Coordinates of C-alpha atoms in Angstrom, one line a residue:
Q286 CA 65.1 110.7 99.2
V287 CA 68.4 111.5 97.6
Y288 CA 69.2 114.2 100.1
K289 CA 68.1 112.4 103.3
G290 CA 70.8 112.4 105.9
L291 CA 73.1 114.8 104.1
D292 CA 74.2 118.3 105.1
I293 CA 74.3 120.9 102.2
I294 CA 76.6 124.0 102.3
T295 CA 75.3 126.3 99.7
N296 CA 73.9 129.7 98.8
K297 CA 71.3 128.4 96.2
V298 CA 68.4 126.4 97.5
S299 CA 64.7 126.0 97.1
P300 CA 62.2 125.6 100.1
Q301 CA 61.5 122.1 98.9
E302 CA 65.2 121.2 99.2
Q303 CA 65.4 122.7 102.7
R304 CA 62.7 120.4 103.8
L305 CA 64.5 117.3 102.6
C306 CA 67.9 118.0 104.3
R307 CA 69.6 120.5 106.5
H308 CA 71.2 123.4 104.7
H309 CA 73.8 125.8 106.0
M310 CA 75.1 129.3 105.2
I311 CA 71.8 130.8 103.7
S312 CA 70.8 134.4 104.3
F313 CA 73.3 135.0 107.1
V314 CA 75.2 138.2 105.8
D315 CA 73.5 141.6 105.8
P316 CA 73.0 142.8 102.2
L317 CA 74.9 146.1 102.9
V318 CA 78.1 144.3 104.1
S319 CA 80.7 145.1 101.4
N320 CA 83.8 143.5 102.8
Y321 CA 82.7 139.9 103.2
T322 CA 85.4 137.8 101.4
V323 CA 86.2 134.3 100.4
V324 CA 88.4 134.1 103.5
D325 CA 85.4 134.9 105.7
F326 CA 83.4 132.3 103.8
R327 CA 86.1 129.7 104.4
D328 CA 86.5 130.5 108.1
K329 CA 82.8 129.9 108.6
A330 CA 82.4 126.9 106.3
V331 CA 85.4 124.9 107.6
P332 CA 84.1 124.6 111.2
L333 CA 80.7 123.6 109.8
I334 CA 82.4 120.8 107.8
S335 CA 84.1 119.6 111.0
Y336 CA 80.8 119.8 112.9
I337 CA 79.1 117.7 110.1
F338 CA 81.8 115.1 110.1
A339 CA 81.7 114.9 113.9
R340 CA 77.9 114.0 113.6
D341 CA 79.0 111.1 111.3
K342 CA 77.4 112.8 108.3
I343 CA 78.6 113.7 104.8
P344 CA 78.9 117.4 103.9
I345 CA 77.9 118.3 100.4
V346 CA 79.3 121.6 99.1
V347 CA 77.2 123.0 96.2
G348 CA 78.4 125.4 93.6
G349 CA 78.7 127.3 91.6
T350 CA 81.3 129.7 92.7
N351 CA 84.2 127.3 92.2
Y352 CA 86.8 129.8 93.6
Y353 CA 85.0 129.4 97.0
I354 CA 84.9 125.6 96.6
E355 CA 88.6 125.6 95.9
S356 CA 89.2 127.6 99.1
L357 CA 87.7 124.7 101.1
L358 CA 89.5 121.9 99.3
W359 CA 93.0 123.2 99.3
K360 CA 95.1 125.4 101.5
V361 CA 95.2 128.4 99.0
L362 CA 94.2 131.5 100.9
I363 CA 96.2 133.8 103.1
N364 CA 95.1 135.1 106.5
T365 CA 96.2 138.7 107.0
K366 CA 94.5 139.1 110.3
E367 CA 95.9 137.7 113.6
K368 CA 92.5 136.4 114.5
P369 CA 90.5 135.4 111.5
S370 CA 86.8 136.0 111.9
S371 CA 83.8 134.0 110.6
V372 CA 81.6 137.1 110.4
P373 CA 82.0 140.3 108.3
R374 CA 84.7 142.6 109.8
P375 CA 83.4 146.0 110.9
D376 CA 86.7 147.8 110.3
S377 CA 87.4 149.4 107.0
D378 CA 88.6 147.3 104.1
R379 CA 92.2 148.2 103.2
K380 CA 91.9 146.5 99.8
V381 CA 88.9 148.6 98.8
E382 CA 90.9 151.8 99.9
L383 CA 93.8 150.7 97.8
E384 CA 91.6 150.1 94.8
Q385 CA 90.7 153.9 94.8
L386 CA 94.3 154.6 93.7
D387 CA 95.4 155.0 90.1
S388 CA 96.3 151.6 88.5
A389 CA 99.8 152.8 87.6
E390 CA 100.5 154.0 91.2
L391 CA 99.1 150.7 92.6
H392 CA 101.4 148.7 90.4
R393 CA 104.4 151.0 91.2
R394 CA 103.9 150.5 94.9
L395 CA 103.7 146.7 94.5
S396 CA 106.9 146.7 92.3
Q397 CA 108.8 148.3 95.2
V398 CA 107.8 145.8 97.9
D399 CA 107.1 142.6 95.8
P400 CA 108.7 142.8 92.3
E401 CA 108.0 139.1 91.7
M402 CA 104.3 139.5 92.3
A403 CA 104.2 142.7 90.3
A404 CA 105.8 140.9 87.3
K405 CA 103.0 138.3 87.4
L406 CA 100.1 140.6 87.7
H407 CA 98.6 142.8 84.9
P408 CA 99.0 146.5 85.8
H409 CA 95.4 147.1 85.1
D410 CA 94.2 144.3 87.4
K411 CA 93.5 146.6 90.3
R412 CA 91.8 143.9 92.5
K413 CA 94.7 141.5 92.5
V414 CA 97.4 144.2 92.7
A415 CA 95.6 145.8 95.7
R416 CA 95.2 142.4 97.4
S417 CA 98.9 141.7 97.1
L418 CA 99.7 145.2 98.5
Q419 CA 97.3 144.5 101.4
V420 CA 98.9 141.2 102.1
F421 CA 102.3 142.9 102.4
E422 CA 101.0 145.8 104.5
E423 CA 99.2 143.5 107.0
T424 CA 101.8 140.8 107.3
G425 CA 105.1 142.5 106.5
I426 CA 105.9 139.6 104.1
P427 CA 105.7 139.8 100.3
H428 CA 102.7 138.0 98.9
S429 CA 104.9 136.0 96.5
E430 CA 107.0 134.6 99.5
I431 CA 103.8 133.5 101.3
L432 CA 102.6 131.7 98.2
H433 CA 106.0 129.9 97.8
Q434 CA 105.7 128.8 101.4
Q435 CA 102.3 127.3 100.7
Q436 CA 103.5 125.5 97.5
E437 CA 106.5 124.0 99.3
E438 CA 104.4 122.4 102.0
E439 CA 104.1 118.6 101.8
G440 CA 101.3 117.9 99.2
G441 CA 101.6 121.4 97.8
G442 CA 102.1 122.4 94.1
P443 CA 102.2 125.2 91.7
L444 CA 98.6 126.4 92.4
G445 CA 98.9 126.4 96.2
G446 CA 99.2 124.3 99.3
P447 CA 98.0 120.8 100.1
L448 CA 94.6 119.2 99.8
K449 CA 92.7 119.5 103.1
Y450 CA 90.2 116.7 102.7
P451 CA 91.8 113.7 101.0
N452 CA 88.7 111.6 100.6
S453 CA 86.6 114.1 98.7
C454 CA 85.3 113.9 95.1
I455 CA 83.9 116.4 92.7
L456 CA 80.7 115.9 90.7
W457 CA 80.8 118.3 87.7
L458 CA 77.3 118.7 85.9
H459 CA 78.2 119.9 82.4
A460 CA 76.2 120.3 79.2
D461 CA 76.6 121.0 75.5
Q462 CA 77.1 124.8 75.1
A463 CA 74.1 125.4 72.9
A464 CA 71.8 123.4 75.3
L465 CA 73.3 125.3 78.3
D466 CA 72.8 128.7 76.7
A467 CA 69.2 127.9 75.8
R468 CA 68.5 126.6 79.3
L469 CA 70.0 129.8 80.9
D470 CA 67.8 132.0 78.7
K471 CA 64.8 130.1 79.9
R472 CA 65.9 130.3 83.5
V473 CA 66.1 134.1 83.2
D474 CA 62.6 134.2 81.7
A475 CA 61.4 132.0 84.5
M476 CA 62.9 134.3 87.1
V477 CA 61.1 137.3 85.6
A478 CA 57.8 135.4 85.5
A479 CA 58.3 134.3 89.2
G480 CA 58.6 137.9 90.5
L481 CA 62.2 139.0 89.8
L482 CA 61.1 142.6 89.1
E483 CA 59.3 143.0 92.4
E484 CA 62.3 141.7 94.2
L485 CA 64.6 144.2 92.3
R486 CA 62.3 147.1 93.0
D487 CA 62.1 146.2 96.7
F488 CA 65.8 145.9 97.0
H489 CA 66.4 149.2 95.1
R490 CA 64.0 151.0 97.4
R491 CA 65.5 149.6 100.6
Y492 CA 69.2 149.6 99.8
N493 CA 70.1 151.4 96.6
R494 CA 67.9 154.4 95.9
E495 CA 69.6 156.6 98.5
K496 CA 73.1 155.6 97.3
V497 CA 72.2 156.5 93.7
A498 CA 70.7 159.8 94.8
E499 CA 73.9 160.7 96.7
N500 CA 76.1 159.6 93.8
R501 CA 77.9 157.0 96.0
Q502 CA 76.8 153.7 94.4
D503 CA 79.5 151.2 93.7
Y504 CA 78.6 148.2 91.6
Q505 CA 82.1 146.7 92.1
H506 CA 81.8 145.5 95.8
G507 CA 79.4 143.6 98.0
I508 CA 76.0 142.3 96.9
F509 CA 75.6 145.1 94.4
Q510 CA 78.2 143.5 92.0
S511 CA 76.0 140.3 92.0
I512 CA 74.6 139.2 88.7
G513 CA 70.9 140.1 88.3
F514 CA 70.9 143.6 89.9
K515 CA 73.2 146.1 88.3
E516 CA 72.0 145.0 84.9
F517 CA 68.6 146.7 85.7
H518 CA 70.2 150.0 86.9
E519 CA 68.8 152.2 84.1
Y520 CA 65.3 150.6 84.5
L521 CA 65.2 151.0 88.2
V522 CA 66.4 154.6 88.5
S523 CA 64.2 155.8 85.6
E524 CA 61.0 153.9 86.5
G525 CA 58.1 156.3 87.1
S526 CA 60.0 159.3 85.5
C527 CA 60.0 158.2 81.8
S528 CA 57.3 157.1 79.3
P529 CA 55.9 153.5 79.5
E530 CA 57.5 152.8 76.1
T531 CA 61.0 153.9 77.3
S532 CA 60.5 152.0 80.6
A533 CA 59.6 148.8 78.5
L534 CA 62.8 149.3 76.4
L535 CA 65.0 149.6 79.4
L536 CA 63.4 146.6 81.0
E537 CA 64.1 144.5 77.9
K538 CA 67.6 145.8 77.8
G539 CA 68.1 144.7 81.4
I540 CA 66.7 141.2 80.7
Q541 CA 68.9 140.7 77.7
A542 CA 72.0 142.0 79.7
L543 CA 71.2 139.5 82.4
K544 CA 71.0 136.6 80.0
Q545 CA 74.3 137.6 78.3
V546 CA 76.2 138.0 81.7
T547 CA 74.7 134.8 83.0
K548 CA 76.0 132.8 80.0
R549 CA 79.4 134.5 80.3
Y550 CA 79.6 133.6 83.9
A551 CA 78.7 129.9 83.2
R552 CA 81.6 129.8 80.7
R553 CA 83.9 131.1 83.4
Q554 CA 82.7 128.5 85.8
N555 CA 83.4 125.7 83.4
K556 CA 86.8 127.2 82.5
W557 CA 87.7 127.3 86.2
V558 CA 86.7 123.5 86.6
R559 CA 88.9 122.7 83.6
N560 CA 92.0 124.8 84.5
R561 CA 91.9 124.6 88.3
F562 CA 90.5 121.1 89.0
L563 CA 91.0 119.0 85.9
K564 CA 94.4 120.4 84.9
R565 CA 95.7 120.9 88.4
P566 CA 99.2 119.5 88.6
G567 CA 100.3 117.1 91.3
P568 CA 98.7 114.0 92.9
N569 CA 96.6 115.9 95.6
V570 CA 93.6 116.5 93.4
P571 CA 90.2 114.9 94.1
P572 CA 88.8 112.9 91.2
V573 CA 86.4 114.9 89.0
Y574 CA 83.4 112.9 87.6
G575 CA 81.6 114.4 84.7
L576 CA 77.8 114.1 84.5
E577 CA 76.2 115.0 81.2
V578 CA 73.0 117.1 81.6
S579 CA 72.4 118.2 78.1
D580 CA 69.3 116.1 77.8
L581 CA 67.1 116.5 80.9
Q582 CA 64.9 113.6 79.6
R583 CA 67.9 111.4 80.5
W584 CA 68.4 112.7 84.0
E585 CA 67.9 109.4 85.8
E586 CA 70.3 107.5 83.5
D587 CA 72.9 110.1 82.9
V588 CA 73.1 112.0 86.3
L589 CA 71.1 110.6 89.2
K590 CA 72.0 106.9 88.9
P591 CA 75.8 107.3 88.1
A592 CA 76.1 110.1 90.8
L593 CA 74.6 107.8 93.5
E594 CA 76.9 104.9 92.4
I595 CA 79.9 107.1 92.7
V596 CA 79.0 108.5 96.1
E597 CA 78.1 105.1 97.4
S598 CA 81.5 103.7 96.3
F599 CA 83.3 106.5 98.2
I600 CA 81.3 105.8 101.3
Q601 CA 82.0 102.1 101.1
G602 CA 85.7 102.6 100.4
R603 CA 85.7 100.9 96.9
E604 CA 86.6 102.0 93.4
P605 CA 83.7 103.8 91.7
P606 CA 82.4 102.2 88.4
A607 CA 82.9 105.5 86.5
E608 CA 86.3 106.8 85.4
P609 CA 87.2 110.3 86.6
L610 CA 87.9 113.0 84.1
R611 CA 91.5 114.1 83.5
M612 CA 93.0 116.8 81.2
E613 CA 96.7 116.9 80.6
Q614 CA 98.5 120.0 81.6
D615 CA 100.5 121.7 78.7
E616 CA 103.9 121.8 80.4
S617 CA 105.3 124.1 77.7
E618 CA 102.6 126.8 78.3
N619 CA 103.8 129.8 80.3
K620 CA 100.8 131.6 81.9
R621 CA 102.9 134.5 83.1
R622 CA 105.0 135.4 80.0
Q623 CA 104.4 139.1 79.2
R624 CA 104.2 140.4 75.6
R625 CA 103.1 143.8 74.3
C626 CA 100.9 144.2 71.3
E627 CA 102.3 147.2 69.4
L628 CA 99.1 147.6 67.3
C629 CA 96.8 148.1 70.2
D630 CA 99.4 149.1 72.8
R631 CA 98.2 146.4 75.3
L632 CA 100.2 144.2 77.7
I633 CA 99.2 140.6 77.3
I634 CA 100.1 138.1 80.0
G635 CA 100.1 134.3 79.2
D636 CA 100.8 132.3 76.1
R637 CA 97.1 131.3 75.7
E638 CA 95.9 134.9 75.8
W639 CA 98.6 136.0 73.4
A640 CA 97.6 133.2 70.9

């Protein structure tokens, strides 16, 4: 009943939910595609959002990868191709090629063409350094200059360009950390009980076994970097070739690793909401409404009822009864200040990380 008449853009959905409303962007990329990026996601999702609006419907974008949600809300990404595509690109991924280089060499190259960006990025952050180099190679313009152009657009700010959908709002479901950790542990156990191991074995047989045998597996790109697969690498490659006791130990090791990395990812998701949504400077930020989900017995009172009231208020053009969350930005904090720790010989970027 809640979903009726809505369109959901998501990558996480149950069959029951699919029967209640129309879902988009599920199972549409081949598992072996390794160069599908947030730009590809945005270029496919934005026309869908326009299509949904044209049908006089309300698009609901469901997380959790908040980086991808941010790419839809604000003008923050850079097109390095003349004709952006909404499907995975068949040509080689220049960024992946650059990431094969040594970190020091990558950072040296970036320093030559874009010293401002090189000063902001940690020399060991190969992904971001490679991306900045890719932007320069494919556009001929320093990455930092393109970012400045975005920020200086009307409605732009320190974190990027203007808001694209001015009448949007964000519903943030959050829980007490202890309650969330316990729930995530139970979810992993439920996944195992529901057939996770068979799914892993099938995926390993179809897509991964040959890569491992040829020593060309890469758990840093594409679907193989996803949480829930690489944690079981030892178990999958040794199954059938070791004792049942060893196999059971490796299985338990994979389950515990999955629980640990899932909880770590949940913390990163919440951190992103706080730093990129709640603390986002400037007026062009959708209101963020917090919905407390620590006690599932109070789902109706704490989540469903207030969420419906908020959405109905937006649809009717009136002020919602709930107050949006807001966190003040620490203006004195410098996120790019560089310091070197002499004891461990490490470069630390940002006041908070240094503290």
